[in-house]
Coordinates of C-alpha atoms in Angstrom, one line a residue:
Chain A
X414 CA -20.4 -9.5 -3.1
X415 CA -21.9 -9.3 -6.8
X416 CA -19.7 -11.2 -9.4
X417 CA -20.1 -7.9 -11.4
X418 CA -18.0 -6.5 -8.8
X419 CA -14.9 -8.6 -9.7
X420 CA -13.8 -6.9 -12.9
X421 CA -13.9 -3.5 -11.7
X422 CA -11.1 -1.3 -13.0
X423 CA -8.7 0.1 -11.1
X424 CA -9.4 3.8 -11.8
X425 CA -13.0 2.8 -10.2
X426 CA -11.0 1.1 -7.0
X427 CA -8.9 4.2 -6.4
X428 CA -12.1 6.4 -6.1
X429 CA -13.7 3.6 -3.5
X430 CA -12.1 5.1 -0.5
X431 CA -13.8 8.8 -0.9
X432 CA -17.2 7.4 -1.9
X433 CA -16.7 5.3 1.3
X434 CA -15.8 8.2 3.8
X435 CA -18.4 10.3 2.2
X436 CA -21.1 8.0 2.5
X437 CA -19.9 7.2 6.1
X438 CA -20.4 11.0 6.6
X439 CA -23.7 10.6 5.1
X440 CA -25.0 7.6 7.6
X441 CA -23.7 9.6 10.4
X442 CA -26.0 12.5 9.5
X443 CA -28.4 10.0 10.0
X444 CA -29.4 9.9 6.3
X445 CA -30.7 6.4 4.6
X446 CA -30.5 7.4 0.9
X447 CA -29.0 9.7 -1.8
X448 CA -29.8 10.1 -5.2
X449 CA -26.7 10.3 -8.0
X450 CA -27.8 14.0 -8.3
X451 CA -26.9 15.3 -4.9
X452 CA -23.9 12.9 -4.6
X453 CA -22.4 14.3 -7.3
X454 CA -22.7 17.8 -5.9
X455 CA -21.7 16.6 -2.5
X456 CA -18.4 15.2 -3.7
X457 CA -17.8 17.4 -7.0
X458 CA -18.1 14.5 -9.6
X459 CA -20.9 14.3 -12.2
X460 CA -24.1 11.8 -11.5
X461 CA -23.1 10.3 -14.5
X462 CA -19.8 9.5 -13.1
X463 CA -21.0 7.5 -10.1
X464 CA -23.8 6.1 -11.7
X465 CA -20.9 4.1 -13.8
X466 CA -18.6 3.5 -10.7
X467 CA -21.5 2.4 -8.2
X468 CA -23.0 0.1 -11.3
X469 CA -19.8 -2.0 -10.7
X470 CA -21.2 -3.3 -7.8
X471 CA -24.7 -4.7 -8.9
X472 CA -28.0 -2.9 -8.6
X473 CA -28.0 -0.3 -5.5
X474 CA -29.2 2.6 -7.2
X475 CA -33.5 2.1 -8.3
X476 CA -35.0 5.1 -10.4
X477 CA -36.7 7.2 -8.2
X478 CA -35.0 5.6 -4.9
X479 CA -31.6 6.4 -5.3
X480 CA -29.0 4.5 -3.3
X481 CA -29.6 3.1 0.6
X482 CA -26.9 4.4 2.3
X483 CA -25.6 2.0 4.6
X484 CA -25.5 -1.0 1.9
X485 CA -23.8 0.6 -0.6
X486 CA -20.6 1.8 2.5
X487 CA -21.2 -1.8 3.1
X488 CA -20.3 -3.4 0.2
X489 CA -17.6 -0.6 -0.7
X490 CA -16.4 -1.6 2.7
X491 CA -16.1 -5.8 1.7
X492 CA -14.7 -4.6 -1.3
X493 CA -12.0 -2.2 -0.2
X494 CA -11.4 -5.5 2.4
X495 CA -12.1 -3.5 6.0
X496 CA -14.7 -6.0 6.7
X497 CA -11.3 -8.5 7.8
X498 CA -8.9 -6.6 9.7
X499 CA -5.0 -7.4 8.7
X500 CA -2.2 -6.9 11.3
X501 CA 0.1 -4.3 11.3
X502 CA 2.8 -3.1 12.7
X503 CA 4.5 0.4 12.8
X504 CA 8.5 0.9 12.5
X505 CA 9.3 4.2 14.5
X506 CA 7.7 5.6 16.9
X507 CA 8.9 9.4 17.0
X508 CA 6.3 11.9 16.6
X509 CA 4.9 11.0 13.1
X510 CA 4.7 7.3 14.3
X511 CA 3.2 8.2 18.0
X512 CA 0.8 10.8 15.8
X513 CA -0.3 7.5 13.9
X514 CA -0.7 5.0 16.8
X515 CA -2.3 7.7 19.2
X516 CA -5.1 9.2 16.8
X517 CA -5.7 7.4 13.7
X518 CA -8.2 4.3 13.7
X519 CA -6.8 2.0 11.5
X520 CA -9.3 -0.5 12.6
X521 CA -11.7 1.3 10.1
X522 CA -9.4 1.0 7.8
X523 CA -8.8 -2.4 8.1
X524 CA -6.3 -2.5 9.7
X525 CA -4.9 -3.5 13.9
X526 CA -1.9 -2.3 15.0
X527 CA -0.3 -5.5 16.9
X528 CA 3.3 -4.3 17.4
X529 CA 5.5 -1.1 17.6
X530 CA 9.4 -0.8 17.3
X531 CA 12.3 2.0 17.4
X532 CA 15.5 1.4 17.8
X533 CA 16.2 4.1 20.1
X534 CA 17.2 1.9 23.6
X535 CA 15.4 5.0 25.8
X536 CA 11.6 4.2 23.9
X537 CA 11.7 0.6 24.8
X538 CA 9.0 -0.1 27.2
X539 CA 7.3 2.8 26.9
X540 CA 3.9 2.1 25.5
X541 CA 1.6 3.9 23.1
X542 CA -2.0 2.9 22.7
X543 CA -1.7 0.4 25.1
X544 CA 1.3 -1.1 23.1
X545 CA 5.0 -1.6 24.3
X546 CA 7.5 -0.2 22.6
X547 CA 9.9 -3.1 21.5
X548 CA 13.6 -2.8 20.7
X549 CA 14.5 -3.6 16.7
X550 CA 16.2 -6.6 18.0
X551 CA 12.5 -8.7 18.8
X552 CA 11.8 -7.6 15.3
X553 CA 12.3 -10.9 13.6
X554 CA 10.8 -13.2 16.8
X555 CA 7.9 -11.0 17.0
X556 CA 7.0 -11.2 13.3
X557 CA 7.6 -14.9 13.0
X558 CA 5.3 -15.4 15.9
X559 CA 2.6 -13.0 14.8
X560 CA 3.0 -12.7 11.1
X561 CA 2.4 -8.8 10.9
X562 CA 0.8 -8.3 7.2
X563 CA 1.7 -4.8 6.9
X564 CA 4.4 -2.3 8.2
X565 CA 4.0 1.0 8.7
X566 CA 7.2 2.9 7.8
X567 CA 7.9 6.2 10.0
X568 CA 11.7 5.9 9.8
X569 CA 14.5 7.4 8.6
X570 CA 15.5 6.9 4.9
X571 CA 18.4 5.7 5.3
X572 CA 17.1 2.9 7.5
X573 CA 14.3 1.9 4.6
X574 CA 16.0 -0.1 2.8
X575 CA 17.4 -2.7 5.5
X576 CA 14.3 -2.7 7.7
X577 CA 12.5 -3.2 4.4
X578 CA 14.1 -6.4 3.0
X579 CA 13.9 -7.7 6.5
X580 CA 10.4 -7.3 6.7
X581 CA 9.8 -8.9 3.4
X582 CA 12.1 -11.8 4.0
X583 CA 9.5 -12.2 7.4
X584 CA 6.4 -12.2 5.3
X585 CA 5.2 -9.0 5.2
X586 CA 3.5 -8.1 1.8
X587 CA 2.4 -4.4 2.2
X588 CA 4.0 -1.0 3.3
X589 CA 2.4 2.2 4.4
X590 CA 5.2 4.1 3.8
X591 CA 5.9 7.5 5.5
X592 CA 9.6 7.5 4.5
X593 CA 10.7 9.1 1.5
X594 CA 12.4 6.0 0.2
X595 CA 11.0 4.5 -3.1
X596 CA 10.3 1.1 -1.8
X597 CA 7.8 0.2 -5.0
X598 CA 11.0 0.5 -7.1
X599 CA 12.9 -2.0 -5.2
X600 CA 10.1 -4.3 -4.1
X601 CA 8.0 -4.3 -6.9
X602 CA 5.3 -7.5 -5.7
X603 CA 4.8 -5.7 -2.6
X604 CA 1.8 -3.3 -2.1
X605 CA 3.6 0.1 -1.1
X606 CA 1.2 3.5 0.1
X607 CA 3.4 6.0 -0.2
X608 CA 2.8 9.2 2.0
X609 CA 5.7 11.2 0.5
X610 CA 5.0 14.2 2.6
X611 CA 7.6 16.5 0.6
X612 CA 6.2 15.7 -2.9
X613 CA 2.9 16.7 -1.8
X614 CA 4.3 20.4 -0.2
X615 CA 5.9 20.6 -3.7
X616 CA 3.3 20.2 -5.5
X617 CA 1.4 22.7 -3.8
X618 CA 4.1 25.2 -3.8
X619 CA 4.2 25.1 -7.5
X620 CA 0.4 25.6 -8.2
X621 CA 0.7 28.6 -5.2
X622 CA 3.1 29.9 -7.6
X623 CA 1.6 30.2 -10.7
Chain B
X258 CA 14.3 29.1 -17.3
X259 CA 14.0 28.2 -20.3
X260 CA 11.3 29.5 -22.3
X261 CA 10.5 26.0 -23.1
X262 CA 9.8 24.9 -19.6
X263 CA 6.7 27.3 -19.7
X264 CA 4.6 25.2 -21.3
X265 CA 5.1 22.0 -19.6
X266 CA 2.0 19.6 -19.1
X267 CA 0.5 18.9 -16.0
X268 CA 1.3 15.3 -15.9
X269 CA 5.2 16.5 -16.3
X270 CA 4.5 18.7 -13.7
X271 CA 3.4 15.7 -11.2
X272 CA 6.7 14.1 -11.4
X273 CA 8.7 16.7 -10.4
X274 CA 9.1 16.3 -6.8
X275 CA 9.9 13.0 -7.2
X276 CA 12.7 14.2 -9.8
X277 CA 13.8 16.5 -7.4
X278 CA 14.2 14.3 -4.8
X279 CA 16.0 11.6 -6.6
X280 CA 18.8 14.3 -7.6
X281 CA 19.0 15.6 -4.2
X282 CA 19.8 12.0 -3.1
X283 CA 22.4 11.8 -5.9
X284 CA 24.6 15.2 -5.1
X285 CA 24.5 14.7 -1.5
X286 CA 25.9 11.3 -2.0
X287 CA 28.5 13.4 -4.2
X288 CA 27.7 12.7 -7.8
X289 CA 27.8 15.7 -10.2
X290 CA 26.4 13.8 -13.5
X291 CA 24.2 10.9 -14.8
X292 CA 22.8 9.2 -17.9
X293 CA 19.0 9.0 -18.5
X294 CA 19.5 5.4 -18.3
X295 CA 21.1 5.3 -15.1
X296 CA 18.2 7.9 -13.5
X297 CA 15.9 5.4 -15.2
X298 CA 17.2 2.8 -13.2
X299 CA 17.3 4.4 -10.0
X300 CA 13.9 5.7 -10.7
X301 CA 11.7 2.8 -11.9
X302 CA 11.1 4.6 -15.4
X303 CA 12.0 4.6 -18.9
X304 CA 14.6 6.2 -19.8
X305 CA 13.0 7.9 -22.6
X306 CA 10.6 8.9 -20.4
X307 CA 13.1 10.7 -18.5
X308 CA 14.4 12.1 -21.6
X309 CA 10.8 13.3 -22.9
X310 CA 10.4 14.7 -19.3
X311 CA 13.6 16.8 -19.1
X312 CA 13.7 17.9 -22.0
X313 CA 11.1 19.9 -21.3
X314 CA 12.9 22.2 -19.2
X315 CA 15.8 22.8 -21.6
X316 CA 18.7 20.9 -22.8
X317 CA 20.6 19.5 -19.8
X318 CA 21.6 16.0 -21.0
X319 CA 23.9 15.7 -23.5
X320 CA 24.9 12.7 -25.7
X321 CA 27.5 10.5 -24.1
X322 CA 27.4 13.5 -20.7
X323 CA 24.4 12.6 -19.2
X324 CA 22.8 15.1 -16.9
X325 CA 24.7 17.9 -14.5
X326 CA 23.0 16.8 -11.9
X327 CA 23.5 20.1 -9.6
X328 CA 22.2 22.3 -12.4
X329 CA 18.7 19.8 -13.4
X330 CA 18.0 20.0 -9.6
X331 CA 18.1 24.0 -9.4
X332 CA 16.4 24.3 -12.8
X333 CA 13.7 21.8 -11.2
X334 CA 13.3 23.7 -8.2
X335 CA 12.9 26.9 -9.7
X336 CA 10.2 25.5 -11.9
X337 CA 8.8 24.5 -8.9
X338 CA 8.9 28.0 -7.3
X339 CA 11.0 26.5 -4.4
X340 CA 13.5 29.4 -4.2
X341 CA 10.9 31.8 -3.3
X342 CA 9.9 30.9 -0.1
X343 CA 6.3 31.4 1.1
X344 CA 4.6 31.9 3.9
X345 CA 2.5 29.6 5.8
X346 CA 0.7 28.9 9.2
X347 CA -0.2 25.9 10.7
X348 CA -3.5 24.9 12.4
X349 CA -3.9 22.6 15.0
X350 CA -1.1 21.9 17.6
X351 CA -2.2 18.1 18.2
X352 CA 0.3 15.0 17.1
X353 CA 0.4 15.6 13.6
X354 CA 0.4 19.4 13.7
X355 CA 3.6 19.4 16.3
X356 CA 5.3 15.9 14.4
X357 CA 4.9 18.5 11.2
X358 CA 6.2 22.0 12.3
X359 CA 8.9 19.9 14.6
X360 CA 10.0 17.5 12.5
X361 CA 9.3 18.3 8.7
X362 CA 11.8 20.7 7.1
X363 CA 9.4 23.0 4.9
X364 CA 11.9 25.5 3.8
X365 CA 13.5 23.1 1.0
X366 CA 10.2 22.5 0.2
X367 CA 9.5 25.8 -0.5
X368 CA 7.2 27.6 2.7
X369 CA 8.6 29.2 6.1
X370 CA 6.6 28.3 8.8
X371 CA 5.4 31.3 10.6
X372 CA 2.9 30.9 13.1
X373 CA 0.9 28.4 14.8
X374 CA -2.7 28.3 15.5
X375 CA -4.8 25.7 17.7
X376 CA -8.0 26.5 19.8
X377 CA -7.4 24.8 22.8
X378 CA -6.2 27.5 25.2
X379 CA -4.3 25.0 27.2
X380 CA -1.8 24.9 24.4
X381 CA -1.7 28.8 24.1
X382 CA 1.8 30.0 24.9
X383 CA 3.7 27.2 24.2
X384 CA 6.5 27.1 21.9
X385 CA 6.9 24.4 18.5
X386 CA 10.2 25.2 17.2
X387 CA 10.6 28.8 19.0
X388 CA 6.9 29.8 17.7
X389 CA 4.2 30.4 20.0
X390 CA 1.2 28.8 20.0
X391 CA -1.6 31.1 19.5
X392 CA -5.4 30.8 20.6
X393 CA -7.6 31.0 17.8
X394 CA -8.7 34.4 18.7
X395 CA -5.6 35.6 16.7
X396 CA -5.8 34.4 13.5
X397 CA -7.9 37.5 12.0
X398 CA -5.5 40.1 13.2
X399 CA -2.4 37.6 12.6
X400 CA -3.3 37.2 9.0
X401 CA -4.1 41.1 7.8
X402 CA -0.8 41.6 9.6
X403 CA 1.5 38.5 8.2
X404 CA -0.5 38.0 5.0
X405 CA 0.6 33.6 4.8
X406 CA 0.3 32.0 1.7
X407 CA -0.7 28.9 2.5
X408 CA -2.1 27.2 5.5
X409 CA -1.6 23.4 6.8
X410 CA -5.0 22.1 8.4
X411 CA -4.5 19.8 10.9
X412 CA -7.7 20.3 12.9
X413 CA -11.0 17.6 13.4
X414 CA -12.9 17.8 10.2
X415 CA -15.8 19.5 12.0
X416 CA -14.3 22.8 12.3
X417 CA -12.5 22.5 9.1
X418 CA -15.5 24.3 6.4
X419 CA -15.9 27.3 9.1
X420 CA -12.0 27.8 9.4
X421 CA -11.0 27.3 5.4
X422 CA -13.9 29.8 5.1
X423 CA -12.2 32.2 7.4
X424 CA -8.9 31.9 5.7
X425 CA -9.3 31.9 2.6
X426 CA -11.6 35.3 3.7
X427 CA -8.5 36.7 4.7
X428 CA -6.7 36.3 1.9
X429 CA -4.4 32.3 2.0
X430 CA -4.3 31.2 -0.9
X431 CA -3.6 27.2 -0.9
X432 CA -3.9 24.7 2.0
X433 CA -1.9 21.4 3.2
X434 CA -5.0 19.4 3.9
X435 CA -4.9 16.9 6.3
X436 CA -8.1 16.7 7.7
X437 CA -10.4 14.9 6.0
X438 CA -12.8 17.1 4.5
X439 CA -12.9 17.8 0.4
X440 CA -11.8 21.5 0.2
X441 CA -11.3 21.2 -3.7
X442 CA -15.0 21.2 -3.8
X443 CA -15.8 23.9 -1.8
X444 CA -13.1 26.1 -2.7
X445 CA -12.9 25.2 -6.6
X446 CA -10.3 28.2 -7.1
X447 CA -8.1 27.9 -4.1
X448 CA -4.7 25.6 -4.2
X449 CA -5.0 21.9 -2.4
X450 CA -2.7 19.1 -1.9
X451 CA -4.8 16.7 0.5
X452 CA -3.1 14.0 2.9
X453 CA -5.8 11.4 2.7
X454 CA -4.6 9.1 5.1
X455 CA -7.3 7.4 5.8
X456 CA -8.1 6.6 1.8
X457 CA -4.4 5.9 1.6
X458 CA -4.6 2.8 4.0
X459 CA -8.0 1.8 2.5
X460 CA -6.4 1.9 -0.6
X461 CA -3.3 -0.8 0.6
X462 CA -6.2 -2.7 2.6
X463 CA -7.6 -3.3 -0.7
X464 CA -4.4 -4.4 -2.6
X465 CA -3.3 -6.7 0.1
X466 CA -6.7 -8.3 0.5
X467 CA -5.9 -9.3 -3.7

């Protein structure tokens, strides 16, 4: 990684994801470069615009060349932190939690899914994925054995809070958190991504509206 | 609503939901007033933030009252065109399609789910929450016929241009994006909210890896 990369601002940060998906689209088109031009139409920003962001990370982009593709996902990718996959776990495993485990890669992401609990007695043993289902009472033995550096959150809200404090009492730093339970406000040196399903439906309702 | 509340700003309009929410949580645990500094609290904001927010929709706090909370929730909801219920449709019956339309309670966030759409015809004929499934084949003659509002896009990102394309043809006018495919630059004119998930966990893979 360039030292230029290590003061990049977090507005840049929270745009690294897209230009990583669309650059992965890119490579799997079979493409080896892009200028700024035709990136900025592809993704609706100005060339301007990523010139600045993709600057951050030293010199990909040569006059005339434009960027290569595969090293630029590359070093977004070391950036973002994908390249060294953390351990998670996931807390619930009805359908939004099954949904998760069955058909989203987290290993792209950077993320392995090591563990999967519910407290309802009739899941355990059950599998998903390949994973047994484990009974909320191996919680704290399974995370002390295989320190879990994320949880994935698919529970009730009025289970968040408990199964929260646990989990960081056990070492975990970081939430993905499908439950609409402000967690950030509570824990507030803990990385929380919140998917707050209902404020996003909201929000689109209103802009329908108007 | 207050004449006022017709000129709120977009950033305003962003925390809504979340205000929403919070005052939901509050009456159903029985509560029928609060001080900004209280809500502040709860919230993980200033309190004169909250003021500066609120009173944007009228004057519901009042020096040494607080806030009714009851009547700030409705006002908030009607601002956020909650109480007229639109119609949407939902495409693709996988895991996240069915955790959705079975578990997810759209009509308090302001759409009635009213038909279901995937292309596989193995799926065609079965019920999610007492709606069929139908084939793809349908949607044309579904749509002139039901007219939906919006539509949730739970489908592989491959079929995702051709299908906005189709719907947005026929007349829907926002989409619940969860496929990963930028619609906002396609369809500049057209309402999205996007569920990113895969930038969402790139995004906590990056804070934990600080």
């Amino acid at each position: 990684m360039n030292n230029k990369s290590r003061n990049v601002s977090s507005s840049v940060i929270k745009r690294l994801p897209r230009y990583h998906r669309f650059l992965g689209d890119l490579r799997s088109k079979g493409l080896d470069r892009i200028s700024s031009k035709e990136l900025s139409n592809l993704m609706g920003l100005t060339a301007s615009q990523i010139r600045q962001d993709l600057n951050c990370f030293g010199e990909f982009g040569q006059q005339g060349y434009g960027y290569n593709i595969e090293l630029l996902q590359q070093e977004i990718g070391k950036i973002l932190g994908l390249t060294k996959l953390k351990k998670a776990i996931l807390i619930g495993a009805g359908h939004m939690g099954k949904a998760l485990a069955m058909h989203f890669d987290m290993t792209t992401k950077g993320f392995n899914l090591i563990g999967i609990f519910d407290k309802k007695p009739s899941l355990s043993g059950q599998t998903v994925q390949n994973l047994p289902i484990h009974s909320m009472d191996r919680l704290d033995e399974f995370c002390r054995e295989n320190k879990p550096d994320m949880a994935i959150l698919c529970i009730p809200r009025g289970e968040a809070h408990n199964v929260a404090e646990a989990l960081v009492n056990l070492g975990v730093r970081g939430f993905w958190n499908f439950t609409h339970y402000d967690l950030s406000v509570e824990f507030p040196d803990i990385c929380v991504e919140n998917v707050h399903l209902s404020d996003s439906l909201m929000t689109l309702c209103y802009n329908i509206s108007q």
